[in-house]
Coordinates of C-alpha atoms (C1' of nucleotides) in Angstrom, one line a residue:
Chain S
M1 CA 23.2 -12.6 -44.7
V2 CA 23.7 -14.0 -41.3
S3 CA 22.1 -17.2 -40.2
E4 CA 19.7 -17.5 -37.7
E5 CA 22.6 -18.6 -35.0
E6 CA 24.5 -15.3 -35.5
Q7 CA 21.5 -13.0 -35.3
V8 CA 22.1 -9.5 -33.6
T9 CA 20.0 -10.1 -30.0
N10 CA 17.1 -7.6 -29.1
E11 CA 19.2 -6.9 -26.4
A12 CA 21.8 -6.0 -28.2
I13 CA 19.5 -4.1 -30.3
A14 CA 18.0 -2.5 -27.0
D15 CA 21.6 -1.6 -25.9
R16 CA 22.6 0.3 -28.7
L17 CA 19.7 2.4 -28.8
A18 CA 19.7 3.0 -25.1
S19 CA 23.2 4.0 -25.2
M20 CA 22.0 6.8 -28.6
S21 CA 19.5 8.0 -25.9
R22 CA 22.1 8.7 -23.1
L23 CA 24.9 10.2 -25.5
L24 CA 21.9 12.5 -27.0
V25 CA 21.3 13.4 -23.2
I26 CA 25.2 14.4 -22.6
A27 CA 25.5 16.2 -25.8
G28 CA 22.7 18.4 -24.6
D29 CA 20.3 17.6 -27.8
D30 CA 16.1 17.6 -26.8
R31 CA 15.3 15.4 -24.6
H32 CA 11.8 14.1 -26.0
R33 CA 14.4 13.2 -29.0
S34 CA 16.4 11.0 -26.5
G35 CA 13.3 9.9 -24.8
A36 CA 12.5 8.5 -28.0
Y37 CA 15.2 6.2 -28.2
E38 CA 15.2 5.3 -24.6
R39 CA 11.5 4.1 -25.6
A40 CA 12.4 2.4 -28.7
A41 CA 15.3 0.6 -26.4
R42 CA 12.3 -0.7 -24.0
Q43 CA 10.2 -1.8 -26.6
V44 CA 12.7 -3.6 -28.6
E45 CA 13.9 -5.3 -25.0
R46 CA 10.4 -5.9 -24.5
L47 CA 9.3 -8.4 -27.5
A48 CA 9.7 -11.8 -27.2
L49 CA 10.6 -12.4 -31.8
P50 CA 14.2 -11.5 -33.0
V51 CA 13.6 -7.9 -34.2
A52 CA 16.4 -8.7 -36.0
G53 CA 14.8 -10.8 -38.7
L54 CA 12.0 -8.0 -39.2
G55 CA 11.9 -5.8 -42.3
E56 CA 11.3 -1.8 -42.1
E57 CA 7.8 -2.0 -42.5
E58 CA 7.3 -4.7 -39.9
L59 CA 9.5 -2.7 -37.6
I60 CA 7.2 0.5 -38.2
R61 CA 4.4 -1.0 -36.7
I62 CA 5.5 -1.8 -33.4
P63 CA 4.8 1.4 -31.1
G64 CA 7.9 3.8 -30.4
I65 CA 9.4 2.5 -33.6
G66 CA 9.1 5.1 -36.3
E67 CA 11.1 5.1 -39.9
R68 CA 14.3 6.2 -38.5
I69 CA 14.8 4.4 -35.7
A70 CA 13.2 1.5 -38.0
G71 CA 16.1 1.9 -40.6
E72 CA 18.5 2.2 -37.6
I73 CA 17.4 -1.5 -36.6
R74 CA 18.1 -2.7 -39.8
E75 CA 21.6 -1.1 -39.9
I76 CA 22.2 -2.6 -36.3
A77 CA 21.1 -6.2 -37.7
Q78 CA 23.7 -6.2 -40.8
T79 CA 26.7 -4.3 -38.9
G80 CA 26.0 -4.0 -35.4
S81 CA 26.0 -0.4 -35.1
F82 CA 24.7 2.8 -37.0
Q83 CA 26.3 5.5 -38.3
E84 CA 24.5 8.5 -36.3
L85 CA 25.7 6.2 -32.9
D86 CA 29.0 5.9 -34.4
D87 CA 28.9 9.5 -35.2
L88 CA 28.2 10.5 -31.7
R89 CA 30.5 8.4 -29.7
A90 CA 33.0 10.4 -31.6
V91 CA 32.2 13.7 -30.0
V92 CA 30.7 12.1 -26.8
P93 CA 33.1 10.3 -24.4
E94 CA 31.1 6.9 -24.0
S95 CA 32.6 7.3 -20.1
L96 CA 30.4 10.0 -19.4
I97 CA 27.1 7.7 -19.4
A98 CA 28.1 5.9 -16.3
L99 CA 28.1 9.2 -14.7
L100 CA 24.6 10.0 -15.2
E101 CA 23.8 7.3 -12.5
I102 CA 25.2 9.3 -9.7
S103 CA 22.7 10.7 -7.8
G104 CA 22.6 15.0 -8.1
V105 CA 24.0 14.6 -11.5
G106 CA 21.8 15.1 -14.3
P107 CA 22.3 15.5 -18.0
R108 CA 22.9 19.6 -17.4
T109 CA 25.3 19.1 -14.7
L110 CA 27.4 16.4 -16.6
H111 CA 27.5 18.7 -19.9
L112 CA 28.9 21.5 -17.8
L113 CA 31.3 18.8 -15.7
W114 CA 32.2 17.8 -18.9
K115 CA 32.4 20.8 -20.8
R116 CA 34.0 23.4 -18.4
L117 CA 35.9 20.5 -16.0
G118 CA 37.1 17.9 -18.8
I119 CA 36.1 15.6 -16.3
L120 CA 35.5 12.1 -18.1
T121 CA 35.4 9.2 -15.3
L122 CA 34.5 9.0 -11.9
D123 CA 37.9 9.5 -10.5
D124 CA 38.2 12.6 -12.6
L125 CA 34.9 13.9 -11.1
E126 CA 36.5 12.8 -7.5
R127 CA 39.4 15.2 -8.1
A128 CA 37.2 17.5 -8.9
V129 CA 34.9 17.8 -6.0
K130 CA 38.1 17.2 -3.6
S131 CA 39.9 20.3 -5.2
R132 CA 36.6 22.1 -4.8
R133 CA 36.1 23.3 -8.4
V134 CA 32.9 21.8 -9.1
R135 CA 31.2 24.8 -6.6
K136 CA 33.0 27.4 -8.7
L137 CA 31.0 26.5 -12.0
P138 CA 28.3 28.9 -12.9
G139 CA 24.6 27.9 -11.0
F140 CA 26.7 25.1 -8.8
G141 CA 27.3 25.7 -4.9
A142 CA 29.1 24.2 -1.9
K143 CA 25.6 22.3 -1.0
K144 CA 25.9 21.3 -4.7
E145 CA 29.1 19.9 -4.7
E146 CA 28.4 18.2 -1.5
M147 CA 25.6 16.6 -2.9
I148 CA 27.8 15.0 -5.7
A149 CA 30.0 14.1 -3.3
R150 CA 27.8 12.2 -1.9
G151 CA 26.5 10.5 -5.2
I152 CA 29.9 9.6 -5.7
R153 CA 30.4 7.9 -2.1
Q154 CA 27.1 5.9 -2.5
S155 CA 27.9 5.0 -6.1
R156 CA 31.1 3.7 -4.8
D157 CA 29.6 1.7 -1.9
R158 CA 27.1 0.4 -3.8
P159 CA 27.2 -3.7 -2.7
D160 CA 27.6 -5.6 -5.4
R161 CA 24.2 -7.6 -4.9
M162 CA 21.1 -8.5 -7.2
T163 CA 17.8 -7.5 -6.0
R164 CA 15.2 -10.0 -5.8
P165 CA 13.4 -9.4 -9.3
Q166 CA 16.9 -9.7 -10.6
A167 CA 18.1 -12.8 -9.0
G168 CA 14.7 -14.5 -10.3
A169 CA 14.9 -13.6 -13.7
L170 CA 18.7 -15.3 -13.5
V171 CA 16.8 -18.4 -11.8
A172 CA 14.4 -18.3 -14.8
R173 CA 16.6 -18.6 -17.4
V174 CA 18.9 -21.3 -15.4
A175 CA 15.3 -23.2 -14.8
A176 CA 14.8 -23.4 -18.5
L177 CA 17.5 -25.8 -19.0
F178 CA 16.4 -28.2 -16.5
L179 CA 13.3 -30.6 -17.1
D180 CA 10.4 -30.2 -14.2
G181 CA 10.9 -31.0 -10.9
E182 CA 14.6 -31.5 -11.0
H183 CA 15.9 -28.5 -9.6
A184 CA 15.1 -26.0 -6.8
V185 CA 16.9 -22.6 -5.8
A186 CA 18.6 -22.4 -2.7
G187 CA 21.0 -19.7 -1.1
S188 CA 19.8 -16.6 0.3
Y189 CA 17.0 -16.4 -2.5
R190 CA 15.2 -19.3 -0.5
R191 CA 15.6 -17.6 2.8
G192 CA 13.8 -14.8 1.6
A193 CA 16.8 -12.3 2.1
P194 CA 16.0 -8.5 0.5
T195 CA 19.4 -9.0 -1.4
I196 CA 21.2 -11.5 -3.0
G197 CA 25.2 -11.8 -3.6
R198 CA 25.0 -15.4 -5.7
V199 CA 22.2 -17.0 -6.6
A200 CA 22.6 -21.1 -5.6
I201 CA 20.4 -23.8 -7.7
V202 CA 20.7 -27.6 -6.3
T203 CA 19.6 -30.2 -9.2
T204 CA 19.3 -33.8 -9.8
A205 CA 20.1 -33.6 -13.4
A206 CA 22.9 -34.8 -14.8
P207 CA 25.9 -33.0 -15.2
D208 CA 27.0 -34.0 -18.7
G209 CA 27.0 -31.1 -20.9
L210 CA 24.9 -28.5 -18.7
A211 CA 27.9 -26.4 -16.9
D212 CA 28.5 -25.0 -19.9
R213 CA 25.4 -24.2 -21.2
I214 CA 24.5 -22.9 -17.3
A215 CA 27.3 -20.6 -18.1
A216 CA 26.6 -19.2 -21.1
V217 CA 23.0 -18.6 -19.7
A218 CA 24.2 -17.0 -16.5
G219 CA 26.8 -14.6 -18.6
G220 CA 29.1 -14.0 -15.5
A221 CA 26.5 -13.3 -13.0
P222 CA 27.3 -15.0 -9.6
L223 CA 25.7 -18.7 -9.9
S224 CA 26.6 -21.9 -8.6
V225 CA 24.9 -24.9 -9.1
R226 CA 25.4 -28.0 -7.0
F227 CA 24.3 -31.6 -8.6
T228 CA 23.1 -34.5 -6.7
E229 CA 20.9 -37.0 -6.6
P230 CA 17.6 -37.4 -6.0
A231 CA 18.5 -40.0 -2.3
R232 CA 21.0 -37.4 -1.5
Y233 CA 18.6 -33.8 -2.3
G234 CA 17.6 -33.4 1.7
T235 CA 21.6 -32.8 2.3
A236 CA 22.2 -31.1 -0.6
L237 CA 19.5 -28.7 -0.9
L238 CA 20.0 -27.6 3.3
C239 CA 23.8 -27.3 2.7
A240 CA 23.2 -25.0 -0.8
T241 CA 20.7 -23.0 1.2
G242 CA 22.9 -22.1 4.5
S243 CA 22.9 -20.0 6.2
A244 CA 27.0 -20.6 6.9
G245 CA 26.3 -19.9 10.7
F246 CA 22.6 -21.9 10.7
L247 CA 24.7 -24.9 9.1
E248 CA 27.6 -24.3 11.7
R249 CA 24.9 -24.5 14.4
L250 CA 23.4 -27.6 13.2
G251 CA 26.7 -28.9 12.2
E252 CA 27.2 -29.0 16.0
A253 CA 24.0 -30.4 16.9
A254 CA 24.3 -33.4 14.3
L255 CA 28.3 -33.7 15.7
A256 CA 26.5 -34.0 19.3
R257 CA 24.4 -37.1 18.1
G258 CA 27.4 -39.0 16.3
Y259 CA 27.0 -37.4 12.7
R260 CA 28.9 -35.1 10.5
L261 CA 26.7 -33.2 8.4
S262 CA 28.2 -33.2 4.6
P263 CA 25.9 -32.3 1.3
D264 CA 25.7 -36.2 0.5
G265 CA 24.4 -37.1 3.8
L266 CA 25.3 -37.4 7.5
V267 CA 28.1 -39.8 8.1
D268 CA 28.1 -41.4 11.3
A269 CA 31.5 -42.5 13.8
D270 CA 31.8 -45.7 11.5
G271 CA 32.3 -43.5 8.2
R272 CA 28.9 -44.8 6.8
L273 CA 27.0 -42.5 4.9
H274 CA 23.0 -41.8 5.8
T275 CA 21.7 -40.3 3.1
F276 CA 17.9 -38.6 3.0
A277 CA 15.5 -37.5 0.1
S278 CA 14.2 -34.4 1.6
E279 CA 15.2 -31.8 4.0
E280 CA 12.3 -32.9 6.5
E281 CA 13.8 -36.4 6.5
V282 CA 17.5 -35.2 7.7
F283 CA 15.5 -32.6 10.8
A284 CA 13.5 -35.7 11.6
F285 CA 16.4 -37.9 12.1
L286 CA 18.1 -35.2 13.9
G287 CA 15.0 -35.3 16.5
M288 CA 14.5 -31.8 15.6
E289 CA 11.4 -29.3 14.2
A290 CA 12.1 -28.4 10.5
V291 CA 13.6 -25.2 10.4
P292 CA 11.9 -23.2 7.7
P293 CA 14.4 -21.3 5.3
E294 CA 13.6 -17.7 6.5
L295 CA 15.0 -18.7 10.0
R296 CA 18.0 -20.0 9.2
E297 CA 20.1 -17.1 10.4
D298 CA 21.7 -18.5 13.2
R299 CA 19.4 -16.1 15.7
G300 CA 18.7 -19.1 17.9
E301 CA 16.6 -21.2 15.4
V302 CA 18.6 -24.5 16.3
E303 CA 18.1 -24.3 19.4
L304 CA 14.8 -23.9 19.2
A305 CA 14.1 -26.4 16.8
L306 CA 16.0 -29.0 19.2
R307 CA 13.4 -28.4 22.0
H308 CA 10.1 -28.0 19.5
A309 CA 9.8 -24.1 20.0
L310 CA 10.1 -22.9 17.2
P311 CA 7.6 -19.5 16.6
D312 CA 4.3 -19.9 14.9
L313 CA 5.2 -18.0 12.0
I314 CA 2.7 -16.2 9.5
D315 CA 1.7 -17.6 6.2
L316 CA 0.8 -16.0 3.0
C317 CA -2.9 -17.4 3.2
D318 CA -3.1 -15.8 6.9
V319 CA -3.2 -12.1 5.0
R320 CA -6.5 -10.5 4.7
G321 CA -5.9 -7.3 2.8
D322 CA -3.4 -5.3 1.7
L323 CA -2.7 -1.9 3.5
H324 CA -1.0 0.2 0.8
S325 CA -1.6 1.0 -2.9
H326 CA -1.6 3.5 -5.4
T327 CA -4.3 4.2 -8.7
V328 CA -4.4 6.8 -10.9
W329 CA -5.6 9.2 -9.0
S330 CA -1.8 9.9 -8.3
D331 CA 1.3 8.2 -9.7
G332 CA -0.8 4.4 -10.2
R333 CA -1.2 2.4 -13.2
Q334 CA -4.7 0.8 -12.0
S335 CA -8.3 2.3 -11.5
L336 CA -10.1 1.9 -8.0
E337 CA -11.7 -0.7 -10.3
D338 CA -8.9 -2.9 -11.1
V339 CA -7.8 -2.8 -7.2
A340 CA -11.3 -3.9 -6.5
E341 CA -11.0 -6.8 -8.9
A342 CA -7.4 -8.0 -8.1
G343 CA -8.5 -7.9 -4.2
D344 CA -11.5 -10.1 -5.0
E345 CA -8.9 -12.6 -7.0
R346 CA -6.8 -12.9 -4.3
G347 CA -9.6 -13.3 -1.4
Y348 CA -9.0 -10.2 0.2
E349 CA -11.6 -8.6 2.7
Y350 CA -10.0 -5.3 1.8
I351 CA -7.3 -3.0 0.2
A352 CA -6.6 0.3 1.5
I353 CA -6.2 3.2 -1.2
T354 CA -3.4 5.1 -0.4
D355 CA -2.6 7.6 -2.7
H356 CA 0.3 10.3 -1.9
S357 CA -1.3 13.4 -0.5
S358 CA 1.1 15.5 -2.6
K359 CA -1.3 14.7 -5.7
V360 CA -4.5 14.3 -4.4
S361 CA -6.4 17.5 -3.0
P362 CA -8.8 17.1 -0.5
E363 CA -11.5 18.3 -2.6
A364 CA -10.5 15.5 -5.0
L365 CA -10.0 12.9 -2.0
A366 CA -13.9 13.3 -1.5
K367 CA -14.8 12.9 -4.9
Q368 CA -12.0 9.4 -4.3
R369 CA -14.3 8.2 -0.8
A370 CA -17.4 8.4 -3.2
A371 CA -15.8 6.5 -6.4
I372 CA -15.0 4.1 -3.7
E373 CA -18.5 4.0 -2.0
Q374 CA -19.7 3.4 -5.4
I375 CA -17.3 0.7 -6.3
N376 CA -17.6 -1.3 -3.1
R377 CA -20.8 -2.2 -3.8
G378 CA -19.9 -4.4 -6.1
H379 CA -16.9 -6.4 -4.6
D380 CA -16.5 -8.7 -2.1
C381 CA -13.3 -7.0 -1.1
E382 CA -13.8 -3.7 0.4
L383 CA -12.0 -0.8 -0.6
L384 CA -10.5 1.6 2.6
C385 CA -10.5 5.5 2.0
G386 CA -6.7 6.0 3.2
S387 CA -3.7 8.1 2.3
E388 CA -0.1 7.8 2.6
V389 CA 0.4 11.3 3.7
D390 CA 3.6 13.0 3.2
I391 CA 5.9 14.1 6.6
R392 CA 7.1 17.1 5.0
S393 CA 10.4 18.6 5.4
D394 CA 9.4 20.3 8.7
G395 CA 7.7 17.3 10.3
S396 CA 4.1 18.8 9.4
L397 CA 2.2 16.0 7.3
G398 CA 0.2 16.8 3.6
Y399 CA -3.2 17.0 5.0
E400 CA -5.0 19.2 8.0
N401 CA -6.0 17.1 10.8
R402 CA -9.8 17.9 9.7
V403 CA -9.0 15.9 6.4
L404 CA -6.9 13.2 8.2
A405 CA -10.0 12.3 10.4
D406 CA -12.3 11.4 8.0
L407 CA -9.9 8.7 6.3
D408 CA -10.4 5.3 7.1
L409 CA -6.5 4.8 7.3
V410 CA -3.7 6.8 7.3
I411 CA 0.4 6.0 6.1
A412 CA 2.6 8.6 6.9
S413 CA 5.9 8.8 4.9
V414 CA 9.1 10.5 4.3
H415 CA 9.7 11.8 0.7
S416 CA 11.6 14.6 1.0
G417 CA 14.7 16.0 2.7
F418 CA 16.5 12.6 2.8
A419 CA 19.9 14.1 3.3
Q420 CA 18.7 15.7 6.7
D421 CA 20.7 14.6 9.3
Q422 CA 19.7 12.0 11.9
D423 CA 18.2 13.8 14.4
V424 CA 16.7 16.1 12.1
L425 CA 14.9 13.5 10.2
T426 CA 14.1 11.0 13.3
R427 CA 12.1 13.7 14.8
R428 CA 9.8 14.4 11.7
I429 CA 9.0 10.9 12.2
L430 CA 8.1 11.1 15.9
T431 CA 6.4 13.9 15.2
A432 CA 4.3 12.5 12.7
M433 CA 3.2 9.5 15.3
E434 CA 2.2 11.9 17.6
N435 CA -0.9 12.7 15.3
E436 CA -3.7 10.6 16.4
H437 CA -4.5 10.2 12.7
V438 CA -1.6 8.4 11.6
D439 CA -2.1 4.6 11.9
I440 CA 1.3 3.5 9.9
I441 CA 4.6 5.2 9.4
G442 CA 5.4 3.8 5.5
H443 CA 9.0 2.5 4.0
P444 CA 10.8 3.5 7.5
T445 CA 13.9 4.1 6.0
G446 CA 13.0 4.9 2.8
R447 CA 15.9 2.8 1.2
L448 CA 15.8 1.5 -2.3
L449 CA 17.9 -1.5 -2.4
D450 CA 19.4 -0.7 -6.4
R451 CA 20.0 3.3 -5.7
R452 CA 19.4 4.5 -2.7
P453 CA 20.9 4.1 0.9
P454 CA 18.2 4.5 3.9
Y455 CA 18.1 8.3 5.2
A456 CA 19.6 8.7 8.5
V457 CA 16.9 7.4 10.7
D458 CA 17.3 6.2 14.8
L459 CA 15.5 3.4 14.0
E460 CA 15.7 2.6 17.9
R461 CA 13.8 6.5 18.6
V462 CA 11.2 5.4 16.3
M463 CA 10.9 1.6 17.6
A464 CA 10.2 3.2 21.1
H465 CA 7.8 5.8 20.0
A466 CA 5.6 3.5 17.9
A467 CA 5.0 1.5 21.0
E468 CA 4.2 4.7 22.9
T469 CA 1.5 6.2 20.6
E470 CA 0.3 2.5 19.2
T471 CA 1.4 3.1 15.7
A472 CA 2.5 0.4 13.3
L473 CA 5.9 0.3 11.1
E474 CA 5.1 -0.7 7.4
I475 CA 6.8 -3.7 5.7
N476 CA 7.2 -1.9 2.4
S477 CA 6.9 -5.1 0.1
S478 CA 8.1 -4.0 -2.7
P479 CA 11.0 -6.1 -4.0
H480 CA 12.9 -2.6 -4.5
R481 CA 12.4 -1.8 -1.2
L482 CA 11.6 -4.4 1.1
D483 CA 11.3 -1.7 4.4
L484 CA 11.6 -2.6 7.2
E485 CA 14.2 -4.9 7.4
D486 CA 14.0 -8.1 9.2
I487 CA 16.4 -7.5 12.3
Y488 CA 14.2 -4.6 12.9
I489 CA 10.9 -6.1 12.4
Q490 CA 12.1 -9.1 15.0
Q491 CA 12.6 -5.7 17.4
A492 CA 9.8 -4.0 16.8
K493 CA 7.7 -6.8 17.5
K494 CA 9.3 -7.7 20.8
R495 CA 8.2 -4.1 21.7
G496 CA 5.0 -5.0 21.0
V497 CA 4.6 -2.7 17.9
K498 CA 2.4 -3.7 15.2
L499 CA 3.7 -4.3 11.7
A500 CA 2.0 -3.7 8.6
A501 CA 2.5 -5.3 5.2
G502 CA 1.8 -3.3 2.3
T503 CA 2.3 -3.9 -1.1
D504 CA 3.0 -0.9 -2.3
A505 CA 1.2 -1.2 -5.6
H506 CA 1.2 0.7 -8.3
R507 CA -0.1 -2.0 -10.7
T508 CA -2.4 -5.0 -10.4
G509 CA 0.1 -7.7 -10.9
E510 CA 1.9 -6.1 -8.0
F511 CA 0.1 -7.0 -5.5
A512 CA 1.6 -10.6 -5.6
N513 CA 4.6 -9.0 -4.1
M514 CA 2.7 -9.4 -0.8
R515 CA 4.7 -13.0 -0.7
N516 CA 7.9 -10.7 -0.1
G517 CA 6.5 -8.8 2.6
I518 CA 5.3 -12.0 4.4
M519 CA 8.6 -13.6 3.8
L520 CA 10.5 -10.7 5.8
A521 CA 7.8 -11.3 8.5
R522 CA 8.9 -14.4 8.7
R523 CA 12.6 -13.5 9.1
G524 CA 11.8 -11.5 11.9
W525 CA 9.8 -13.9 13.5
C526 CA 6.2 -13.0 13.1
A527 CA 3.4 -14.9 14.5
P528 CA -0.1 -13.8 12.5
D529 CA -1.3 -11.7 15.5
E530 CA 1.3 -9.3 15.4
I531 CA 0.8 -8.4 11.6
L532 CA -1.8 -5.9 11.3
N533 CA -3.4 -7.1 7.7
A534 CA -3.8 -10.5 8.9
L535 CA -6.8 -8.9 11.3
S536 CA -10.2 -9.0 9.6
L537 CA -11.8 -6.0 8.7
S538 CA -13.5 -5.2 11.7
G539 CA -10.5 -6.3 13.9
L540 CA -8.5 -4.0 11.9
L541 CA -11.2 -1.4 12.4
E542 CA -11.1 -1.9 16.3
W543 CA -7.3 -1.5 16.1
R544 CA -7.5 1.4 14.8
S545 CA -10.4 3.1 17.2
Chain N
dG1 C1' 12.3 10.9 -32.7
dC2 C1' 7.3 9.5 -32.5
dC3 C1' 2.9 10.2 -32.6
dG4 C1' -1.6 11.5 -33.8
dT5 C1' -4.1 14.2 -36.9
dT6 C1' -6.6 19.9 -36.7
dT7 C1' -2.0 15.8 -42.6
dT8 C1' 2.1 19.6 -40.9
dC9 C1' 3.1 20.4 -36.2
dG10 C1' 2.8 20.5 -31.6
dG11 C1' 3.3 17.9 -27.1
dC12 C1' 5.9 14.3 -25.3
dC13 C1' 3.2 13.4 -17.1
dC14 C1' 3.7 16.6 -13.2
dG15 C1' 3.4 18.9 -9.3
dA16 C1' 6.1 19.4 -5.0
dC17 C1' 10.2 20.7 -3.0
dT18 C1' 15.5 21.6 -2.4
dG19 C1' 19.5 24.4 -3.3
dT20 C1' 21.1 27.9 -6.1
dT21 C1' 19.9 31.9 -7.9
dT22 C1' 16.1 35.9 -9.7
dT23 C1' 14.4 31.0 -14.2
dC24 C1' 16.6 26.4 -13.6
dA25 C1' 18.4 22.0 -13.0
dG26 C1' 17.4 17.8 -10.1
dT27 C1' 15.0 14.8 -7.4
dC28 C1' 10.9 12.4 -5.4
dG29 C1' 6.6 9.3 -6.0

DNA sequence: GCCGTTTTCGGCCCGACTGTTTTCAGTCG
């Protein structure tokens, strides 16, 4: 009998089940069977109570876990693995699992690469591509080989940075070790960066014995913790927040006044330390405006703060609605009613329903409008009848003009042909902007932070044309996209292009992602009047006309 | 493999798009 301490964690059990799932895929087994293991793994991962402590009958009551997997979970709890997995591991090399992550390589392809070319690792695959052996496989060709080559490059180039949800999960794990009010998040996470290289935390807790527990919780993830005391908290937080460039400029400003900036405080010419309990006190002492964390990127903000001329930034409370959402009418998990309720809860004036044109026929769209009108009678938040219409590979749109003309809001987005060259892809978007019914270009670069680089779009041309055609550019606020990037937001606004923050919410919880988009808008130095959805409903409708 | 039930086995989300071949594999949302 294993003691409570040594009990196999849910994470470990989920990991074995997920391994089983992937090995089954590569082995060419029935995909539904592998899917069952995948679902069981997700289920175990999500459960709060330790699954290793449950009996077989209790396990079977968990949805997605049947008699077979229940028995295997018991086996994992006792031995750390299970027979069927071990048998499969003896047949399918585990190094192949990583290759499934490569774009262009699915289970079928991987099966052939392994059996026909003996490929086991990323290096093997790269060699096979270079020597043009892949294109000779049955059903393969030069394009397929190029696609795999691209996938390999992408996976090699993928920077080792965390998404905000990943960093947030790490922060939450560490935060559980502190008492209330004892810590703050600093670093690029606090500055609102789209991805985070290292999570930084400042704490006033006593360091005794904490370091080991923090290291254990972090599990090797990049994390730095600065211990300080309440009286020195201001400079400690300031220095831990960065950025390096901002701190350099701030240090120069301090030096001009006779002080050296350090995490402990400001040191004067006589070596005396002045300490500060808050960042505001540091800024005030230096005779500056307090610089919001999102601006601390060394883009001229220190100079402006010294002149008390920082820009007026948009706040979350300025937001009057959401311009991008999906429902069960396409690939969302929420009903129209759910969206209206979420809008009421958030005190929004409006939310645009923008289901995919590819999933909603013009006839269904007319029905959706009727349903929306019905629902609008019962809510303060008005649902707008919009669409996220595909910009097809040839630049045409997913709906005809007569359909677009009836909509309250039209987002046009690229969802296919990501590998097109820059000129072709850019021209698709320019063409879409020329359509008088298109209001917003959705997720302008198409990047997925943990999975896919941007497509080859010339944003200079897009921004120039957006200004000409008075088309807005989206700030997609999904933490996996965060698209447009802040430097382009800043450039777009300088050209007079409106920015439209939308969450792309597929379920009600995701409307809260608006805070990401507003953080990004702030990083792009946006004032409320540059953000489309800071307009009232009547203002928005007026902008469209 | 799980589920639901038509309690014994068929369905598991899916339609558009792309590339490479004429029937499918992979990607996309």
